Coordinates of C-alpha atoms in Angstrom, one line a residue:
X1 CA 0.0 0.0 0.2
X2 CA 1.6 3.2 -1.1
X3 CA 1.4 6.2 1.2
X4 CA 0.6 9.4 -0.1
X5 CA 3.3 12.4 1.1
X6 CA 1.7 14.6 3.7
X7 CA 1.7 18.2 2.3
X8 CA 5.5 19.8 2.2
X9 CA 6.6 16.0 2.3
X10 CA 8.4 16.3 -1.2
X11 CA 11.9 16.6 -2.4
X12 CA 14.4 19.1 -2.2
X13 CA 13.4 20.2 -5.6
X14 CA 9.9 20.3 -4.9
X15 CA 10.6 22.5 -1.4
X16 CA 12.9 25.1 -3.3
X17 CA 10.0 25.6 -5.9
X18 CA 7.3 26.1 -3.1
X19 CA 9.9 28.6 -1.2
X20 CA 10.5 30.4 -4.5
X21 CA 6.5 30.3 -4.7
X22 CA 6.2 31.8 -1.8
X23 CA 8.8 34.6 -2.3
X24 CA 6.9 35.6 -5.7
X25 CA 3.5 36.0 -3.6
X26 CA 5.1 37.9 -0.7
X27 CA 6.3 40.3 -3.4
X28 CA 2.7 40.8 -4.8
X29 CA -0.3 38.4 -5.2
X30 CA -0.2 35.6 -8.0
X31 CA -2.3 33.5 -10.1
X32 CA -1.0 29.5 -10.5
X33 CA -0.7 30.3 -14.1
X34 CA 1.1 33.5 -13.0
X35 CA 3.4 31.8 -10.8
X36 CA 4.3 28.6 -13.4
X37 CA 5.2 31.2 -15.9
X38 CA 7.7 33.6 -13.5
X39 CA 9.0 30.4 -11.7
X40 CA 9.8 28.6 -15.3
X41 CA 7.7 25.7 -13.8
X42 CA 4.4 23.5 -15.4
X43 CA 1.1 25.1 -14.5
X44 CA 0.8 21.2 -12.6
X45 CA 4.1 22.2 -10.5
X46 CA 2.9 25.3 -9.7
X47 CA -0.6 23.9 -8.3
X48 CA 1.2 21.6 -6.3
X49 CA 3.3 24.1 -4.4
X50 CA 0.1 26.8 -4.1
X51 CA -2.0 23.9 -2.7
X52 CA 1.2 23.1 -0.1
X53 CA 1.4 26.5 0.6
X54 CA -2.4 27.3 1.5
X55 CA -2.4 23.9 3.5
X56 CA 0.5 25.2 5.5
X57 CA -0.8 28.8 6.1
X58 CA 1.7 30.5 4.3
X59 CA -0.4 31.8 1.6
X60 CA -4.6 32.7 1.1
X61 CA -6.8 33.2 -1.5
X62 CA -6.6 36.4 -2.4
X63 CA -10.1 38.4 -2.9
X64 CA -10.6 39.1 -7.0
X65 CA -10.1 42.2 -8.6
X66 CA -12.4 43.6 -10.6
X67 CA -12.3 42.9 -14.1
X68 CA -14.4 44.3 -17.4
X69 CA -13.6 40.8 -18.9
X70 CA -16.7 38.5 -19.0
X71 CA -16.6 35.1 -16.9
X72 CA -14.7 33.8 -14.0
X73 CA -11.4 35.4 -13.4
X74 CA -8.3 33.4 -12.5
X75 CA -7.8 33.1 -8.5
X76 CA -4.9 34.7 -7.2
X77 CA -3.2 34.1 -3.9
X78 CA -1.8 36.2 -1.4
X79 CA 1.4 35.9 0.9
X80 CA -1.1 35.6 4.8
X81 CA 1.4 38.5 6.1
X82 CA -1.1 37.9 9.5
X83 CA 0.4 34.5 10.6
X84 CA 3.2 36.2 12.0
X85 CA 4.5 39.4 14.1
X86 CA 8.0 40.6 14.3
X87 CA 9.1 43.6 16.8
X88 CA 11.6 46.8 16.0
X89 CA 12.5 48.6 19.0
X90 CA 14.9 51.5 19.1
X91 CA 16.5 51.9 22.7
X92 CA 17.5 55.7 22.8
X93 CA 19.7 57.5 25.3
X94 CA 16.8 59.9 25.9
X95 CA 13.5 57.3 24.0
X96 CA 12.7 54.2 23.9
X97 CA 10.4 53.3 20.7
X98 CA 8.7 49.9 19.4
X99 CA 7.1 48.7 16.8
X100 CA 4.9 45.6 16.3
X101 CA 4.7 44.7 12.6
X102 CA 3.6 42.0 10.2
X103 CA 5.8 39.6 8.0
X104 CA 5.5 41.6 5.2
X105 CA 6.9 44.5 7.8
X106 CA 3.7 46.6 7.9
X107 CA 3.3 48.2 11.4
X108 CA 0.6 47.2 13.3
X109 CA 1.0 49.6 16.5
X110 CA 4.1 51.7 18.1
X111 CA 4.9 53.1 21.3
X112 CA 7.2 55.6 22.3
X113 CA 8.2 56.8 26.0
X114 CA 10.7 58.8 27.6
X115 CA 13.4 58.3 29.5
X116 CA 16.3 60.0 31.6
X117 CA 19.9 59.2 30.3
X118 CA 21.1 58.5 33.8
X119 CA 18.5 55.7 34.2
X120 CA 20.4 51.8 34.9
X121 CA 20.6 49.6 32.3
X122 CA 18.0 47.6 34.4
X123 CA 15.3 50.4 34.7
X124 CA 16.2 50.8 30.4
X125 CA 15.2 47.4 30.0
X126 CA 12.3 47.2 32.1
X127 CA 10.8 49.7 30.7
X128 CA 11.9 48.4 26.6
X129 CA 9.7 45.4 28.0
X130 CA 7.0 47.6 29.1
X131 CA 7.3 49.2 25.5
X132 CA 7.1 46.4 23.9
X133 CA 3.9 45.2 25.8
X134 CA 2.1 48.1 25.3
X135 CA 2.8 47.7 20.8
X136 CA 1.0 44.1 21.2
X137 CA -2.0 45.2 23.0
X138 CA -2.5 48.2 21.2
X139 CA -2.5 45.5 18.3
X140 CA -4.6 42.9 19.9
X141 CA -1.8 40.4 19.9
X142 CA 0.0 38.4 22.6
X143 CA 3.6 37.3 23.1
X144 CA 2.7 34.1 20.9
X145 CA 2.2 36.3 17.7
X146 CA 5.9 37.5 17.8
X147 CA 8.4 35.4 15.8
X148 CA 11.4 37.8 16.5
X149 CA 12.6 41.0 17.6
X150 CA 15.5 43.6 16.2
X151 CA 17.0 46.0 18.7
X152 CA 19.0 49.2 18.0
X153 CA 21.4 50.7 20.1
X154 CA 23.9 53.1 20.2
X155 CA 27.0 52.4 19.8
X156 CA 29.0 49.2 18.6
X157 CA 27.5 45.7 18.7
X158 CA 29.2 42.9 17.9
X159 CA 27.7 39.2 16.2
X160 CA 26.7 38.4 19.5
X161 CA 24.8 41.5 20.2
X162 CA 26.7 43.0 22.6
X163 CA 27.6 46.5 23.1
X164 CA 31.3 46.7 22.7
X165 CA 31.8 50.5 22.3
X166 CA 30.0 53.6 23.6
X167 CA 31.6 56.4 23.7
X168 CA 28.8 59.0 24.4
X169 CA 26.8 60.4 27.4
X170 CA 24.1 58.1 29.7
X171 CA 23.6 54.7 29.3
X172 CA 25.1 53.7 32.4
X173 CA 26.0 50.1 32.8
X174 CA 25.2 49.2 28.8
X175 CA 28.8 48.9 27.7
X176 CA 29.2 45.4 27.9
X177 CA 25.8 44.4 28.1
X178 CA 25.2 41.3 26.0
X179 CA 21.7 42.7 25.0
X180 CA 20.4 39.8 22.2
X181 CA 20.9 37.0 25.5
X182 CA 19.6 39.2 28.0
X183 CA 16.4 40.6 26.0
X184 CA 16.0 37.1 24.3
X185 CA 16.0 35.2 27.7
X186 CA 13.3 37.9 29.2
X187 CA 10.7 38.0 26.1
X188 CA 11.4 34.2 25.0
X189 CA 12.0 35.1 21.4
X190 CA 15.3 35.3 19.7
X191 CA 16.2 38.5 19.4
X192 CA 18.9 40.4 16.7
X193 CA 20.9 43.6 17.7
X194 CA 22.4 46.4 15.6
X195 CA 23.7 49.2 16.3
X196 CA 21.2 52.4 15.8
X197 CA 22.9 54.0 12.8
X198 CA 23.1 50.7 11.2
X199 CA 19.7 50.1 11.4
X200 CA 18.6 53.7 10.1
X201 CA 20.3 53.2 6.9
X202 CA 18.4 49.6 6.4
X203 CA 15.2 51.2 7.0
X204 CA 15.8 54.1 4.7
X205 CA 16.7 51.7 1.6
X206 CA 14.0 49.8 2.6
X207 CA 11.6 52.1 3.0
X208 CA 12.5 55.4 3.1
X209 CA 14.5 58.2 1.1
X210 CA 17.1 55.9 -0.1
X211 CA 15.2 53.1 -2.1
X212 CA 16.4 53.9 -5.5
X213 CA 20.2 54.4 -4.4
X214 CA 23.0 51.8 -3.5
X215 CA 25.8 54.2 -2.4
X216 CA 24.6 56.3 0.5
X217 CA 25.4 57.9 3.8
X218 CA 22.8 58.2 6.1
X219 CA 23.2 60.4 9.2
X220 CA 21.7 60.1 12.4
X221 CA 21.8 63.1 14.2
X222 CA 19.6 63.2 17.5
X223 CA 21.2 64.5 20.9
X224 CA 24.6 62.5 19.3
X225 CA 24.9 62.1 15.7
X226 CA 26.9 59.0 13.5
X227 CA 26.5 57.5 10.1
X228 CA 25.4 54.4 8.2
X229 CA 27.2 53.3 5.0
X230 CA 25.6 51.6 2.2
X231 CA 28.0 50.0 -0.6
X232 CA 26.5 49.1 -3.7
X233 CA 23.3 48.2 -1.6
X234 CA 24.6 46.6 1.2
X235 CA 25.4 48.3 4.4
X236 CA 29.1 48.3 5.0
X237 CA 29.9 47.8 9.0
X238 CA 33.7 47.8 9.0
X239 CA 35.6 45.8 10.6
X240 CA 34.5 45.4 14.0
X241 CA 30.9 47.0 13.0
X242 CA 32.2 50.6 14.1
X243 CA 31.6 52.1 10.6
X244 CA 30.4 55.5 10.6
X245 CA 31.1 56.4 14.2
X246 CA 33.0 59.8 13.2
X247 CA 31.2 61.6 15.6
X248 CA 33.9 60.3 17.9
X249 CA 36.7 62.8 16.4
X250 CA 36.2 66.5 17.4
X251 CA 37.5 68.1 14.9
X252 CA 34.9 66.8 12.3
X253 CA 32.1 69.4 14.4
X254 CA 29.3 66.3 15.4
X255 CA 29.7 66.2 18.6
X256 CA 29.8 70.7 19.3
X257 CA 27.0 70.7 16.9
X258 CA 24.4 70.3 20.7
X259 CA 26.3 73.4 21.6
X260 CA 24.6 75.9 19.4
X261 CA 21.7 74.8 20.3
X262 CA 22.5 75.4 24.3
X263 CA 23.7 78.5 23.5
X264 CA 19.7 79.5 23.0
X265 CA 19.6 79.6 26.7
X266 CA 18.3 83.2 28.2
X267 CA 17.7 84.4 24.5
X268 CA 13.6 83.6 24.7
X269 CA 14.2 80.8 22.8
X270 CA 14.3 77.7 24.9
X271 CA 17.5 76.0 24.0
X272 CA 15.8 72.6 22.2
X273 CA 16.4 72.1 18.6
X274 CA 12.4 71.8 17.7
X275 CA 12.2 75.0 19.1
X276 CA 15.2 76.4 17.1
X277 CA 14.2 75.2 14.2
X278 CA 10.5 76.7 14.5
X279 CA 12.0 80.2 15.4
X280 CA 14.4 80.3 12.6
X281 CA 11.3 80.3 10.8
X282 CA 10.0 83.2 12.1
X283 CA 13.2 84.4 11.6
X284 CA 14.2 85.0 15.1
X285 CA 18.1 86.1 15.1
X286 CA 19.0 84.3 18.0
X287 CA 18.0 81.2 16.2
X288 CA 18.7 81.7 12.7
X289 CA 22.2 82.1 14.2
X290 CA 22.1 78.8 16.8
X291 CA 20.7 77.3 13.2
X292 CA 24.0 78.6 10.7
X293 CA 26.2 76.9 13.4
X294 CA 24.5 73.8 14.3
X295 CA 24.4 73.2 10.5
X296 CA 28.2 74.2 9.9
X297 CA 28.3 71.4 12.5
X298 CA 27.1 69.0 10.8
X299 CA 27.9 69.7 7.9
X300 CA 31.9 69.4 8.4
X301 CA 31.4 65.7 9.3
X302 CA 29.1 65.3 6.7
X303 CA 31.5 65.9 3.7
X304 CA 34.4 64.1 5.5
X305 CA 32.0 60.6 5.2
X306 CA 31.3 62.2 1.6
X307 CA 34.8 62.2 0.9
X308 CA 35.5 59.2 2.6
X309 CA 32.5 56.9 0.7
X310 CA 31.9 59.0 -2.2
X311 CA 28.4 58.3 -1.8
X312 CA 25.4 58.8 -4.3
X313 CA 23.4 60.0 -1.9
X314 CA 23.2 61.8 1.7
X315 CA 20.1 60.9 4.1
X316 CA 20.0 63.5 7.1
X317 CA 17.7 61.3 9.6
X318 CA 16.5 61.4 13.3
X319 CA 15.6 64.0 15.3
X320 CA 17.6 66.6 13.2
X321 CA 14.7 65.6 10.4
X322 CA 12.2 67.5 12.0
X323 CA 13.5 70.8 11.3
X324 CA 12.7 69.8 7.5
X325 CA 13.9 72.0 4.8
X326 CA 14.9 75.3 7.2
X327 CA 17.7 72.7 8.6
X328 CA 18.3 70.8 5.3
X329 CA 19.1 73.7 3.0
X330 CA 21.5 75.4 6.0
X331 CA 23.4 72.1 6.1
X332 CA 23.4 71.8 2.2
X333 CA 24.8 75.5 2.1
X334 CA 27.8 74.6 4.1
X335 CA 27.9 71.4 2.3
X336 CA 28.2 72.9 -1.1
X337 CA 30.7 75.6 0.6
X338 CA 33.4 72.7 1.4
X339 CA 32.7 69.8 -1.1
X340 CA 31.8 71.6 -4.4
X341 CA 30.0 68.5 -6.6
X342 CA 28.6 67.4 -3.8
X343 CA 26.0 64.4 -3.8
X344 CA 22.6 64.9 -3.3
X345 CA 21.6 65.8 0.1
X346 CA 18.1 64.9 1.5
X347 CA 16.0 64.4 4.4
X348 CA 14.6 61.1 5.8
X349 CA 10.9 60.1 5.1
X350 CA 10.8 57.9 8.0
X351 CA 12.2 60.3 10.4
X352 CA 12.2 59.1 14.5
X353 CA 11.1 55.9 13.0
X354 CA 14.1 54.9 10.9
X355 CA 15.9 52.7 14.0
X356 CA 12.8 50.7 14.7
X357 CA 12.1 49.9 11.2
X358 CA 15.8 49.2 10.9
X359 CA 14.9 46.3 13.7
X360 CA 12.0 45.5 11.7
X361 CA 13.4 44.4 9.1
X362 CA 16.3 42.4 10.7
X363 CA 13.9 40.4 12.6
X364 CA 12.3 39.8 9.1
X365 CA 16.0 38.8 7.4
X366 CA 16.5 36.7 10.3
X367 CA 13.5 34.8 9.9
X368 CA 14.1 34.7 6.3
X369 CA 17.3 33.3 6.8
X370 CA 15.9 30.6 8.9
X371 CA 13.4 29.5 6.8
X372 CA 15.3 28.9 3.6
X373 CA 17.9 26.7 5.9
X374 CA 14.9 24.7 6.9
X375 CA 14.0 24.4 3.3
X376 CA 17.3 23.4 2.7
X377 CA 18.0 20.6 5.4
X378 CA 14.5 19.4 6.4
X379 CA 12.2 16.7 5.0
X380 CA 9.3 18.8 5.2
X381 CA 8.9 22.4 3.8
X382 CA 8.1 24.2 7.3
X383 CA 4.7 25.8 8.7
X384 CA 4.5 29.2 9.9
X385 CA 5.3 29.3 13.6
X386 CA 7.5 31.0 15.8
X387 CA 8.8 28.1 15.9
X388 CA 11.2 28.5 12.7
X389 CA 14.2 30.3 14.6
X390 CA 15.0 28.9 17.8
X391 CA 16.4 30.9 20.5

């Protein structure tokens, strides 16, 4: 008696075709015929892999699009992005921002809280957990819905997820902290960790201002300034993960930039970036002078990065992006003075959410990598579940 193999229990070629079909549907809903044409397989083979994916729960029939043609339209299928979720978390010096997203990276909910820069590592991690719980509650999800979490942190992060260098103010107890292991143990899900400047770069290339660029310098400027580098469409981390941290060199001006904001104390303009931006738009002289000094300090480091990398695009992100055109024009002006024929400079379209969205992306990348490894090694095509990844 012959036993019919269960769904997904096929040869490596069948599993690879199933995987390719899943990626095709994830990029946009498809009909069976469309998938067969895209993958270069027979319609019968395409029907088999689509049936497997539907039975497993990776794919679901999509609503039929309106058609002016007579007759019944071919059934199309969509990726079941709601089958799982990831969390992206930006743990900063003064804020913690979390985003929960589905398997296509579409945000379901977000939550942001402020924190004192001198808060202990234990308090910061506890508040990070509170932020994640608030995101899940707002999205109507429980912790079992989360497959993986991505986390962004200031400083240099090694391959294990440990903070190996941090030269800024605040964050007591942060240096040497194994964030990946600590948070994975606390949350019960796999955690991937990357530096905030690198995550902002990833996010802008994925969903922001750098989607069409391959060589990019992303400047993350908030209370501190750092940069991320994209070369040939791929993140460049450097030998130890510390690329782009030119703000550590005082001569390049990034460490000096906040002092121009502080100089507004006693002038009638609050010594904050937001107040400086608003007052400069209103033409208040003290704010215009502070803005110009701030822009000059940022431009010096940007030009140093630009000359070293020769990018096609420079993206200004983080809190600085809230300054809009007034800060963009001021920085551009100083860049042009220092570097004739400088690359194009634009503002981030993701703003304060860039790091958290980059964290979402690395969590999704971890799922993708493990899914492919499972397809290649296991006898059955895996079902969609948080068990795809191990801690």
